PDB file of C-alpha atoms in Angstrom:
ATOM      1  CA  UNK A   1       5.743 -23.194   1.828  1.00 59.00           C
ATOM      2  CA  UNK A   2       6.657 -24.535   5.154  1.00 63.00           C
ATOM      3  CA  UNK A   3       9.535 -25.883   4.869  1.00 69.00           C
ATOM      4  CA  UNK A   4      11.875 -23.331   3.810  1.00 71.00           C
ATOM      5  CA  UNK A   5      13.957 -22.276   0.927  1.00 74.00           C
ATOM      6  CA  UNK A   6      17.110 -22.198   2.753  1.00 71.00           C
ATOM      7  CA  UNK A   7      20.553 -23.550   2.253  1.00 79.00           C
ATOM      8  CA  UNK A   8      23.951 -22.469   3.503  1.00 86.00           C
ATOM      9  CA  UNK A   9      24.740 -19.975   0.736  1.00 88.00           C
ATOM     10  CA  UNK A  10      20.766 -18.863   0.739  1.00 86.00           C
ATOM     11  CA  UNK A  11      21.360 -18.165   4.763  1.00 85.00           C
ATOM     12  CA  UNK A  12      24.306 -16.365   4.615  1.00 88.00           C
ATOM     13  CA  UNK A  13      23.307 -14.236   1.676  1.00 87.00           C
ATOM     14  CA  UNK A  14      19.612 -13.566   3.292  1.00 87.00           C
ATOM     15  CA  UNK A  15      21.638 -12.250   6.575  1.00 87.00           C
ATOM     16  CA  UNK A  16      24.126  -9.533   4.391  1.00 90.00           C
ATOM     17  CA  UNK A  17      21.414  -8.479   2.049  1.00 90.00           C
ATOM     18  CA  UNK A  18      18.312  -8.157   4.483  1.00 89.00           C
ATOM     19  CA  UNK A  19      19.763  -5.783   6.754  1.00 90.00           C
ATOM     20  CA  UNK A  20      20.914  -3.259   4.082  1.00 92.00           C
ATOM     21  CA  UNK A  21      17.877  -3.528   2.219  1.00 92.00           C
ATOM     22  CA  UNK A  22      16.073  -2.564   5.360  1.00 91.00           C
ATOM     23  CA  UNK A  23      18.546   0.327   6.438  1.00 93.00           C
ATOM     24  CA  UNK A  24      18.185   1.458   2.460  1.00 92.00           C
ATOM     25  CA  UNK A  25      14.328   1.023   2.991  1.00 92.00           C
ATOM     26  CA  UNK A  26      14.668   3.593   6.091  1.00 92.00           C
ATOM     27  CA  UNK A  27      16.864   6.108   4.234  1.00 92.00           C
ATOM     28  CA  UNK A  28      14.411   6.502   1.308  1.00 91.00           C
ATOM     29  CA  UNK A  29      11.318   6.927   3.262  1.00 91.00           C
ATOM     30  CA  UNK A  30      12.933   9.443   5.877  1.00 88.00           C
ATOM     31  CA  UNK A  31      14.810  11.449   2.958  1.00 86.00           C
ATOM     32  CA  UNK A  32      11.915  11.376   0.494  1.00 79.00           C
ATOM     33  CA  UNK A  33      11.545  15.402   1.193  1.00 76.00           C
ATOM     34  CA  UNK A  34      15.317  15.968   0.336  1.00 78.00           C
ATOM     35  CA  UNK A  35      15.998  13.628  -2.135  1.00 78.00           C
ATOM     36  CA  UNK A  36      14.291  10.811  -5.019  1.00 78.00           C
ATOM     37  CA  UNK A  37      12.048   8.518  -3.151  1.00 76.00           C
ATOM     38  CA  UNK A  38       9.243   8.492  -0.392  1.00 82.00           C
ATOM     39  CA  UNK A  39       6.550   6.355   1.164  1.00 85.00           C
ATOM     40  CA  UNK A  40       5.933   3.976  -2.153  1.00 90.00           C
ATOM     41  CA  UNK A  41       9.694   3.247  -2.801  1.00 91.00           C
ATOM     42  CA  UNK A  42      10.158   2.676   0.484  1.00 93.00           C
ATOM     43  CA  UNK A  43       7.408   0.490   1.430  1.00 93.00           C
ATOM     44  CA  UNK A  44       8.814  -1.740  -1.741  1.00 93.00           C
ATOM     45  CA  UNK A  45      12.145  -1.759   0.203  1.00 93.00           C
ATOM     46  CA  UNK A  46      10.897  -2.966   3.552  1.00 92.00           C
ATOM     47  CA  UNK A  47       8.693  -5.195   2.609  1.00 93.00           C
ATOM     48  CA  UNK A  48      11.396  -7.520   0.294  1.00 91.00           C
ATOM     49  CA  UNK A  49      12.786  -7.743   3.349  1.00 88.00           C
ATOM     50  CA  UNK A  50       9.920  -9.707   4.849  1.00 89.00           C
ATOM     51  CA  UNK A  51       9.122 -11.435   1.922  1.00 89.00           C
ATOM     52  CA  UNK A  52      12.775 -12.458   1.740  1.00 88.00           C
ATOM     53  CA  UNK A  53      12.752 -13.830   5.077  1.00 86.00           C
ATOM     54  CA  UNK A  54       9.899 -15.552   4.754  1.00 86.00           C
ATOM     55  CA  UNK A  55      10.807 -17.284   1.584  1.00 85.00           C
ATOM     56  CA  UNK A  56      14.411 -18.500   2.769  1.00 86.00           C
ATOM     57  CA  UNK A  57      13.754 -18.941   6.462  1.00 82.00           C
ATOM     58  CA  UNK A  58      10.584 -20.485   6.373  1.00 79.00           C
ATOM     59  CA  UNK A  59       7.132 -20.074   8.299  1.00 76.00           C
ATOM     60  CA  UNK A  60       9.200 -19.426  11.688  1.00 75.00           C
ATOM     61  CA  UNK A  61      11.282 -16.800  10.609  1.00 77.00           C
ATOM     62  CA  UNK A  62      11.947 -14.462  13.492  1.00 76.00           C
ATOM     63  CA  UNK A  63      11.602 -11.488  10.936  1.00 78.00           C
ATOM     64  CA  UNK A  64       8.172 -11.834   9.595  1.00 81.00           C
ATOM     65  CA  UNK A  65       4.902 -10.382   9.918  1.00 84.00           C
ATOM     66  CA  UNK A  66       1.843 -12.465   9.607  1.00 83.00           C
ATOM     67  CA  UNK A  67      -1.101 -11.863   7.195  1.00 80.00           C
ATOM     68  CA  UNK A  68      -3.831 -10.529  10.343  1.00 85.00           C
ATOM     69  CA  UNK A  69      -1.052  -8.697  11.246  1.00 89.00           C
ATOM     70  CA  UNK A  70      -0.524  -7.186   8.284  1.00 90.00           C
ATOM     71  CA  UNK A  71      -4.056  -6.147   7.138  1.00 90.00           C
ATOM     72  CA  UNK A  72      -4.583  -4.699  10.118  1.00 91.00           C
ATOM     73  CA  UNK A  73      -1.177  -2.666   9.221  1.00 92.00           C
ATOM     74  CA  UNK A  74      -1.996  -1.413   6.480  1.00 92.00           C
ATOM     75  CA  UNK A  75      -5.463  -0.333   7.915  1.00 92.00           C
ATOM     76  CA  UNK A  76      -3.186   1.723  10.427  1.00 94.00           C
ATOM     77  CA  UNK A  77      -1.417   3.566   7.356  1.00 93.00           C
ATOM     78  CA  UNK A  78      -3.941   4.465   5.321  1.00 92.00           C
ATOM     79  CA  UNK A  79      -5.774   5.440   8.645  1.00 93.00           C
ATOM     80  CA  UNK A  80      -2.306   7.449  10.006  1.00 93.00           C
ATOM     81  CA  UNK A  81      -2.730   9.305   6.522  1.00 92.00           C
ATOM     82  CA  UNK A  82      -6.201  10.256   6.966  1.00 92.00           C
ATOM     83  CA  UNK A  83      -5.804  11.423  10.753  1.00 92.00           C
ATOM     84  CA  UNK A  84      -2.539  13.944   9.589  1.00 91.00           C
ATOM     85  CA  UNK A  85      -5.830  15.263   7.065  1.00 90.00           C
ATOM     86  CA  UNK A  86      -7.654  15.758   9.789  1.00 91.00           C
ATOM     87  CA  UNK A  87      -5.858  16.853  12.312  1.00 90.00           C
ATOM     88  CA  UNK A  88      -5.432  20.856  11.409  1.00 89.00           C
ATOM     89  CA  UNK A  89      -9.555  20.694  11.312  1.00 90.00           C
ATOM     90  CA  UNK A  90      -9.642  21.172  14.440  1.00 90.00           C
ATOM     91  CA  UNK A  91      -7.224  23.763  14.421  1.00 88.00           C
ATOM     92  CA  UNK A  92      -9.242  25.905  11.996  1.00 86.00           C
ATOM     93  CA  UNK A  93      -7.179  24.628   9.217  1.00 85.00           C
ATOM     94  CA  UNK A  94      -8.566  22.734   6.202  1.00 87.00           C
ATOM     95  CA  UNK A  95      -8.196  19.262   5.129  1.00 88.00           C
ATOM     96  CA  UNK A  96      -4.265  18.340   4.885  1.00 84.00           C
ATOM     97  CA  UNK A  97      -3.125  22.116   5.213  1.00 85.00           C
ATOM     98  CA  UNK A  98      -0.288  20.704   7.082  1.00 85.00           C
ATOM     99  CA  UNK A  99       0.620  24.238   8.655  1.00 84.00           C
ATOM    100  CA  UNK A 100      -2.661  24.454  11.060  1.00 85.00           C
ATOM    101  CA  UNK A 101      -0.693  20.475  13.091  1.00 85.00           C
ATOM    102  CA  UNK A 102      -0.473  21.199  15.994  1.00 85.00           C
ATOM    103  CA  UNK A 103       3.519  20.731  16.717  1.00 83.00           C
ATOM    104  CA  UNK A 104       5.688  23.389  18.157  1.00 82.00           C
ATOM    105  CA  UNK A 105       8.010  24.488  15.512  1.00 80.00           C
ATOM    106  CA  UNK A 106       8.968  28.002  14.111  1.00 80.00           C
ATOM    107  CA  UNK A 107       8.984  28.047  10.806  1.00 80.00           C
ATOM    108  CA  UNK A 108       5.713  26.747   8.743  1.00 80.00           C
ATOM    109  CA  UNK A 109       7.784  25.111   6.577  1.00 79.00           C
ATOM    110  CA  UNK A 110       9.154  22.614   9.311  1.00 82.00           C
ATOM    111  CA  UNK A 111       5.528  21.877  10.428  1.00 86.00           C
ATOM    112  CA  UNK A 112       4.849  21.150   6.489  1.00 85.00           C
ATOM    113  CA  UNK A 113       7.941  19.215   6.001  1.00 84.00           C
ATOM    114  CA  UNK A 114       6.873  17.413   9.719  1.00 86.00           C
ATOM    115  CA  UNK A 115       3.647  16.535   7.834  1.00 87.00           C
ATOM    116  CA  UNK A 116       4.701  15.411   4.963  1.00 87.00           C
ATOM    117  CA  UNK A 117       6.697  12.976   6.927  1.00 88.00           C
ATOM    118  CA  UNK A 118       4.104  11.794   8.795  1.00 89.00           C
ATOM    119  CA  UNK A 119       1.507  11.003   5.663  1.00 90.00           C
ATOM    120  CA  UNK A 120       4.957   9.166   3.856  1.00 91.00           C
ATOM    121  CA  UNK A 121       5.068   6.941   7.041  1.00 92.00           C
ATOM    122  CA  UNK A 122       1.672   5.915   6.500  1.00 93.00           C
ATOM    123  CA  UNK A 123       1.882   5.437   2.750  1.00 93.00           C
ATOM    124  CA  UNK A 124       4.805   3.403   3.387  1.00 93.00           C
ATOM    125  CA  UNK A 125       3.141   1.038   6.178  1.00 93.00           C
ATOM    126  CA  UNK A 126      -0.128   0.702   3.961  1.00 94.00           C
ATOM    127  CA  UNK A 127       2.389  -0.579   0.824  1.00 94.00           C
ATOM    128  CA  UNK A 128       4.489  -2.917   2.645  1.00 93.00           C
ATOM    129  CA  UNK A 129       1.777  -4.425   4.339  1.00 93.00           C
ATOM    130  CA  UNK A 130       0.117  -4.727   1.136  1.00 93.00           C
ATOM    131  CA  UNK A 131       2.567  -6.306  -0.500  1.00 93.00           C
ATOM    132  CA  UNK A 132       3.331  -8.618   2.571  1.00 92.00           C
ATOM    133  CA  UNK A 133      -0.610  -9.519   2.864  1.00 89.00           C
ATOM    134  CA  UNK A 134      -0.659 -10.195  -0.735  1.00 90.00           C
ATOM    135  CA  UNK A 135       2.389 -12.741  -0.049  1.00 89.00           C
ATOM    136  CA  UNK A 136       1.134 -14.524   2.505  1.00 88.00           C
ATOM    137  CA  UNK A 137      -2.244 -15.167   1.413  1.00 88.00           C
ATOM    138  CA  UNK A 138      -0.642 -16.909  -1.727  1.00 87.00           C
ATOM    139  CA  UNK A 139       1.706 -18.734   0.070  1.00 85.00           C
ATOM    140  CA  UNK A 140      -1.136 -20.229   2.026  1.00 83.00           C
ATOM    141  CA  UNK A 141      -2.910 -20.955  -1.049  1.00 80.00           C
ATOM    142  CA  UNK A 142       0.037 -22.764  -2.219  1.00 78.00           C
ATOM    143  CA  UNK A 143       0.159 -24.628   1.174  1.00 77.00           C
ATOM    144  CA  UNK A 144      -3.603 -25.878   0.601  1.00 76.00           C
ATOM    145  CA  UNK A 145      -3.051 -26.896  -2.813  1.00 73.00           C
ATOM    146  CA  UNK A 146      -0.055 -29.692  -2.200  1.00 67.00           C
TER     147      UNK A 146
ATOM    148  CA  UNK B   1     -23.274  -9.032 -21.280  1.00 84.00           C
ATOM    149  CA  UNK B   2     -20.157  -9.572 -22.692  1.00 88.00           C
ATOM    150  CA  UNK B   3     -21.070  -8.591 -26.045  1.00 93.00           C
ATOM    151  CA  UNK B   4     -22.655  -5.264 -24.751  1.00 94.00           C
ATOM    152  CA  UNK B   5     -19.021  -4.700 -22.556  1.00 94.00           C
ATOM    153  CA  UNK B   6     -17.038  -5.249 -25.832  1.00 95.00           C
ATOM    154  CA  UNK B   7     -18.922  -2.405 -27.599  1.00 96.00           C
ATOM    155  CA  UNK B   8     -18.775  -0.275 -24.547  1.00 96.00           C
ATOM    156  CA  UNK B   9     -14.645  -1.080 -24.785  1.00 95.00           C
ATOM    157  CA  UNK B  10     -14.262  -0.373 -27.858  1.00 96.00           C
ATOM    158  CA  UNK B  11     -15.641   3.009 -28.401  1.00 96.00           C
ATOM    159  CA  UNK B  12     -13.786   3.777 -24.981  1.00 96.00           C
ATOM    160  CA  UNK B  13     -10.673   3.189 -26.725  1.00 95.00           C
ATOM    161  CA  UNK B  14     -11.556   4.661 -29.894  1.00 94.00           C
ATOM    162  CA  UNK B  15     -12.128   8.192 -27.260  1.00 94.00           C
ATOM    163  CA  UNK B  16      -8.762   7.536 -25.934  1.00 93.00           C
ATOM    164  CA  UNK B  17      -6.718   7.285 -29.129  1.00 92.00           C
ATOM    165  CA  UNK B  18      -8.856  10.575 -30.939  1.00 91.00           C
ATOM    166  CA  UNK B  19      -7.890  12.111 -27.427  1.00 91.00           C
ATOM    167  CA  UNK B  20      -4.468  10.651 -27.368  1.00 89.00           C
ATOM    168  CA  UNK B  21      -3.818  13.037 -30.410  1.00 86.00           C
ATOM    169  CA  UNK B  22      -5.130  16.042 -29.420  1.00 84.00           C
ATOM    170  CA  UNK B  23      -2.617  16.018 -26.591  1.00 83.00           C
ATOM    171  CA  UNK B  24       0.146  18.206 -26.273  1.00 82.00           C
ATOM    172  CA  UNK B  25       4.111  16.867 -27.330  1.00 82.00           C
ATOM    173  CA  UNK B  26       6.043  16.300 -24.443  1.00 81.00           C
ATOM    174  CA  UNK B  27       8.213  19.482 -23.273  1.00 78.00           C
ATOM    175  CA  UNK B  28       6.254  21.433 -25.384  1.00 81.00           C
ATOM    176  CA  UNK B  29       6.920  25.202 -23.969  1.00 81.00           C
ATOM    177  CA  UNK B  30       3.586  26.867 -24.717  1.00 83.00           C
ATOM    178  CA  UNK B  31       1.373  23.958 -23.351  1.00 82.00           C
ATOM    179  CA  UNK B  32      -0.677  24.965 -20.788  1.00 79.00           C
ATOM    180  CA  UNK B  33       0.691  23.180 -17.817  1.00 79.00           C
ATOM    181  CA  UNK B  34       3.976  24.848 -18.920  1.00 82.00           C
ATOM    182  CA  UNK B  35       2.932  27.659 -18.789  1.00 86.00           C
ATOM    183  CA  UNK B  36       0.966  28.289 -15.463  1.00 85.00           C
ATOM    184  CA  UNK B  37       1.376  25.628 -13.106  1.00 86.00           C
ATOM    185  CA  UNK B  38       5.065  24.171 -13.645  1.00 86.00           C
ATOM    186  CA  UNK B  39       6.235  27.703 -13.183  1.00 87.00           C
ATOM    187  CA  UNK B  40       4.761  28.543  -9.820  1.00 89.00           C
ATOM    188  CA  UNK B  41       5.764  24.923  -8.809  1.00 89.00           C
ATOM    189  CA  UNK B  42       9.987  25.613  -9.618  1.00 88.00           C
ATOM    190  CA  UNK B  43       9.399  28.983  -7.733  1.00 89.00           C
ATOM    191  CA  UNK B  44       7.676  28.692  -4.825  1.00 87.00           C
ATOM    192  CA  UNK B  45       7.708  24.682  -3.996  1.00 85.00           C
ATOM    193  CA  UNK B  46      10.341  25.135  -1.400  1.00 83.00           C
ATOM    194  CA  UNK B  47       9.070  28.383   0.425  1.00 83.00           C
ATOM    195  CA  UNK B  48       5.650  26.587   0.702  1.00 80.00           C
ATOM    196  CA  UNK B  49       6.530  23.670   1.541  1.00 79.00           C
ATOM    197  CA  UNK B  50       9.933  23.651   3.120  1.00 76.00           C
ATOM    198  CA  UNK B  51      11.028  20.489   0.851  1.00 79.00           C
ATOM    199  CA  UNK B  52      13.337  21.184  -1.463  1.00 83.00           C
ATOM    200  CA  UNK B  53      12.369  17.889  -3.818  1.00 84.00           C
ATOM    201  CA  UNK B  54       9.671  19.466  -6.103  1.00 87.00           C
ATOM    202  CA  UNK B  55       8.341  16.275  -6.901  1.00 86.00           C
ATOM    203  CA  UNK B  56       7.434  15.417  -3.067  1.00 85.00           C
ATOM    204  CA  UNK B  57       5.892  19.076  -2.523  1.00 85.00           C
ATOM    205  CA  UNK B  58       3.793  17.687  -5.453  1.00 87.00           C
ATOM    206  CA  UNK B  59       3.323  14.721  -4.520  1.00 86.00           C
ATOM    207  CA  UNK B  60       2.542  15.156  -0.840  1.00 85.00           C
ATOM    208  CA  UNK B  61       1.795  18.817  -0.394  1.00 84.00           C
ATOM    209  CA  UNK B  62      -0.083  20.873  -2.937  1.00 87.00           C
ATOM    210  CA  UNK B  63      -1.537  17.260  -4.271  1.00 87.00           C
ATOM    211  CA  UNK B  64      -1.806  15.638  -0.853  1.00 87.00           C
ATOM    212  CA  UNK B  65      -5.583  14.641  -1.593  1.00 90.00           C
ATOM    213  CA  UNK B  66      -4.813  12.551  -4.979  1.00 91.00           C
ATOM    214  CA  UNK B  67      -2.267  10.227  -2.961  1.00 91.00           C
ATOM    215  CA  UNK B  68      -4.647  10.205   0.037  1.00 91.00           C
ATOM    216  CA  UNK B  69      -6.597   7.994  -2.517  1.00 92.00           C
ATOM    217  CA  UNK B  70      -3.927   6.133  -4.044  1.00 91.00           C
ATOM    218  CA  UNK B  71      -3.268   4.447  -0.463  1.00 93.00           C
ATOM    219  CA  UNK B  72      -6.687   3.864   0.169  1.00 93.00           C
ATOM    220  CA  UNK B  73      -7.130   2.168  -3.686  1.00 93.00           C
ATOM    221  CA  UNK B  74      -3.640   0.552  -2.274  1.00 92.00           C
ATOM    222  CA  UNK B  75      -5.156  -0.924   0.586  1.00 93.00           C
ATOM    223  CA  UNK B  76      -8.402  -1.761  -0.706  1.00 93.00           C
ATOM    224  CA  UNK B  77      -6.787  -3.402  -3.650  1.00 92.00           C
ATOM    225  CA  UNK B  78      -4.997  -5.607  -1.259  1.00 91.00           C
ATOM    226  CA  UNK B  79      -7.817  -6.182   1.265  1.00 91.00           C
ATOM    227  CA  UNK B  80      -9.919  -7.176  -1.867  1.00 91.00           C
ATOM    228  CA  UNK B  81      -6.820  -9.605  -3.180  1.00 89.00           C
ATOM    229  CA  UNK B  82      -6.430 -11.546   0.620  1.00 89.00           C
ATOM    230  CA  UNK B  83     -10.473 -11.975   0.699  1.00 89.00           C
ATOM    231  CA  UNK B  84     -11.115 -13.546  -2.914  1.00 88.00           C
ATOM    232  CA  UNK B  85      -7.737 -15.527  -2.406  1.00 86.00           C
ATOM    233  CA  UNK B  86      -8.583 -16.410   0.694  1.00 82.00           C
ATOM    234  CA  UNK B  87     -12.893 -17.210   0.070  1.00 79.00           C
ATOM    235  CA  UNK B  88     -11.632 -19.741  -2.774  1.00 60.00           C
ATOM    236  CA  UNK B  89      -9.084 -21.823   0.006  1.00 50.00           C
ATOM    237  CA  UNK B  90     -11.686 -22.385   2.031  1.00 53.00           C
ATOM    238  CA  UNK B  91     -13.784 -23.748  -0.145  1.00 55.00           C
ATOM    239  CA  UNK B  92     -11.026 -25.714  -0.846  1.00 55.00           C
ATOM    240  CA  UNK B  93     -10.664 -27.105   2.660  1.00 56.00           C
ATOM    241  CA  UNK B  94     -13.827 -27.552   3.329  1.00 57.00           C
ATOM    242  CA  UNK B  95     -14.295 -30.338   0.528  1.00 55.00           C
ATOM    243  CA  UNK B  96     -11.187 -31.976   1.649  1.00 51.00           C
ATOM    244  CA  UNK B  97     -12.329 -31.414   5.329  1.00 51.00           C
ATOM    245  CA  UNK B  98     -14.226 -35.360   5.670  1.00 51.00           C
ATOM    246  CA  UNK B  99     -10.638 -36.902   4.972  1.00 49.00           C
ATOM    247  CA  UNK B 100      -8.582 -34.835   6.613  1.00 51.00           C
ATOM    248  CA  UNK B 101      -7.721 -34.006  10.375  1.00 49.00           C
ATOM    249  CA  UNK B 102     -10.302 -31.405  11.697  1.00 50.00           C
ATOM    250  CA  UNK B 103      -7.679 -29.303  12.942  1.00 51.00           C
ATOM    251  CA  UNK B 104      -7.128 -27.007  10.141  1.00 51.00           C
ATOM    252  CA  UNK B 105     -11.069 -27.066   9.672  1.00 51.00           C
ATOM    253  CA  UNK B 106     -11.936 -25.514  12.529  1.00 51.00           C
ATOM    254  CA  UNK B 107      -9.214 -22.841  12.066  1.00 51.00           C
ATOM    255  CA  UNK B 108     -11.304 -21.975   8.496  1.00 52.00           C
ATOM    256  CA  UNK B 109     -14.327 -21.629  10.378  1.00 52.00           C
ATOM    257  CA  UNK B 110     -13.333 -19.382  13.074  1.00 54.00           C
ATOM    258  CA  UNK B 111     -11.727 -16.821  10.338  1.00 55.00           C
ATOM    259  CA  UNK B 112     -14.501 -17.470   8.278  1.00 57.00           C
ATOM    260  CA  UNK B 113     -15.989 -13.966   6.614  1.00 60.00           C
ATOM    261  CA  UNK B 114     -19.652 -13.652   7.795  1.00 62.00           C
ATOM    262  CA  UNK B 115     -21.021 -13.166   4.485  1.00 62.00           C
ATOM    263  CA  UNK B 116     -19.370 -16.771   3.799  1.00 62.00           C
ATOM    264  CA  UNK B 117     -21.246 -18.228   6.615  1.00 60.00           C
ATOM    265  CA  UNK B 118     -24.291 -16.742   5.847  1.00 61.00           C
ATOM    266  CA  UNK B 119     -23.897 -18.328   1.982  1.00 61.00           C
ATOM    267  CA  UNK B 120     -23.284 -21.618   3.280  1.00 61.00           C
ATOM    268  CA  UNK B 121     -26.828 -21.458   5.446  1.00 62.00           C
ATOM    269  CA  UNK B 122     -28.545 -20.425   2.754  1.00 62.00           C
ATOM    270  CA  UNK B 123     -27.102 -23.295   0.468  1.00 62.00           C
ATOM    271  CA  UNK B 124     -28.269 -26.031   3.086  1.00 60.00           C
ATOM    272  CA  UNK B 125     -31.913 -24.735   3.282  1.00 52.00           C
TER     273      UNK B 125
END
């Protein structure tokens, strides 16, 4: 897939729909304590918008993320996740007993709901990149086929 | 092998439907789950947990250690997709490789896995 998708009605669509999807992608992952979603929906969300990109503008698309990139991405979530489990260890807390984090707010609740945003941030870096790994390793395969 | 993973198959499924029945209906008020842990959830969710979406206190809080694993299977899932995908491309290249420009070549051999190498050696000798 070098040569891209794009057209003039592909373009213009790709620039109205990408930046909502991607603003909609935010919303669900920071609301996911409030309302339906979290780190998997969003992740889903965020990463159509790469794959979108990538399909209509090409291999230079100024929005992408490449496939070393991404692994290494989605390392980093599953890795942020682990480290919030960690963390209150060493504040004589157990594993993922988000009230033992070490962050300077009053009520326990707030350092829960603090922590539970931190392990959706990581849940939704490790699906996006996922998904965006899994794209680009077939669209290279497709390249080597032709 | 095959014949042996069959059998092994099929009496798994057998388990699963004999279990399948023993299950309780859905919304069924006097099921356990119903009964001890649902409650407790509805009540104290938000106190505990400050989020006032009970499935996210589930999800991230009280069972914070079940989707701990479901990222990592996540990620290994799609580490394990990019390296078999990948493995069988340059396998792929490398056969074309004699025609071809050597430019993309030694691109495969830089990323190469180690393991990969390490087959190829052991092929030649």
């Amino acid at each position: 897939m070098r040569k891209p998708f794009g057209g003039v009605v592909l373009d213009s669509a790709f620039r109205v729909i990408v930046p909502f999807t991607i603003i909609y992608g935010i919303y669900v992952l920071t609301h996911g304590e409030f309302s339906p979603g979290g780190g998997f929906q969003a992740g889903a969300l965020l990463a159509v918008g790469v794959v979108l990109a990538r399909l209509v503008q090409g291999e230079n698309a100024k929005f992408n993320i490449k496939g070393t990139h991404a692994v290494m991405l989605a390392g980093l979530g599953a890795f942020l996740y682990a480290f919030t489990g960690i963390l209150p260890m060493f504040f004589g807390g157990n594993f993922l007993e988000y009230s033992y984090l070490p962050v300077h707010l009053h009520e326990t609740a707030e350092i829960h709901a603090f922590g539970i945003l931190m392990i959706e941030i990581g849940v939704t870096l490790t699906v996006m990149m996922t998904i965006i790994d899994i794209m680009d390793v077939l669209v290279k395969k497709g390249d080597s086929d032709e | 092998m095959r014949r042996i993973s069959t059998i092994i198959m099929a009496i798994a499924l057998g388990i699963f439907c004999f279990s399948v029945s023993s299950l309780p209906a859905i919304g069924d008020k006097n099921s356990a789950p119903n009964t001890h842990i649902t409650p407790y959830y509805i009540e104290n969710s938000a106190k505990d947990t400050g989020s006032p979406n009970i499935v996210t206190a589930v999800l991230a809080d009280y069972r914070g250690f079940d989707t701990l694993e479901e990222t990592t299977v996540m990620f290994l899932a799609g580490l394990t997709t990019v390296l078999v995908l990948s493995a069988e491309k340059k396998e792929h290249n490398t056969k074309k490789h004699h025609k071809n420009s050597g430019q993309e070549m030694e691109k495969t051999t830089e990323t190469m896995p180690e393991a990969a190498k390490v087959e190829k050696e052991a092929e030649k000798r």
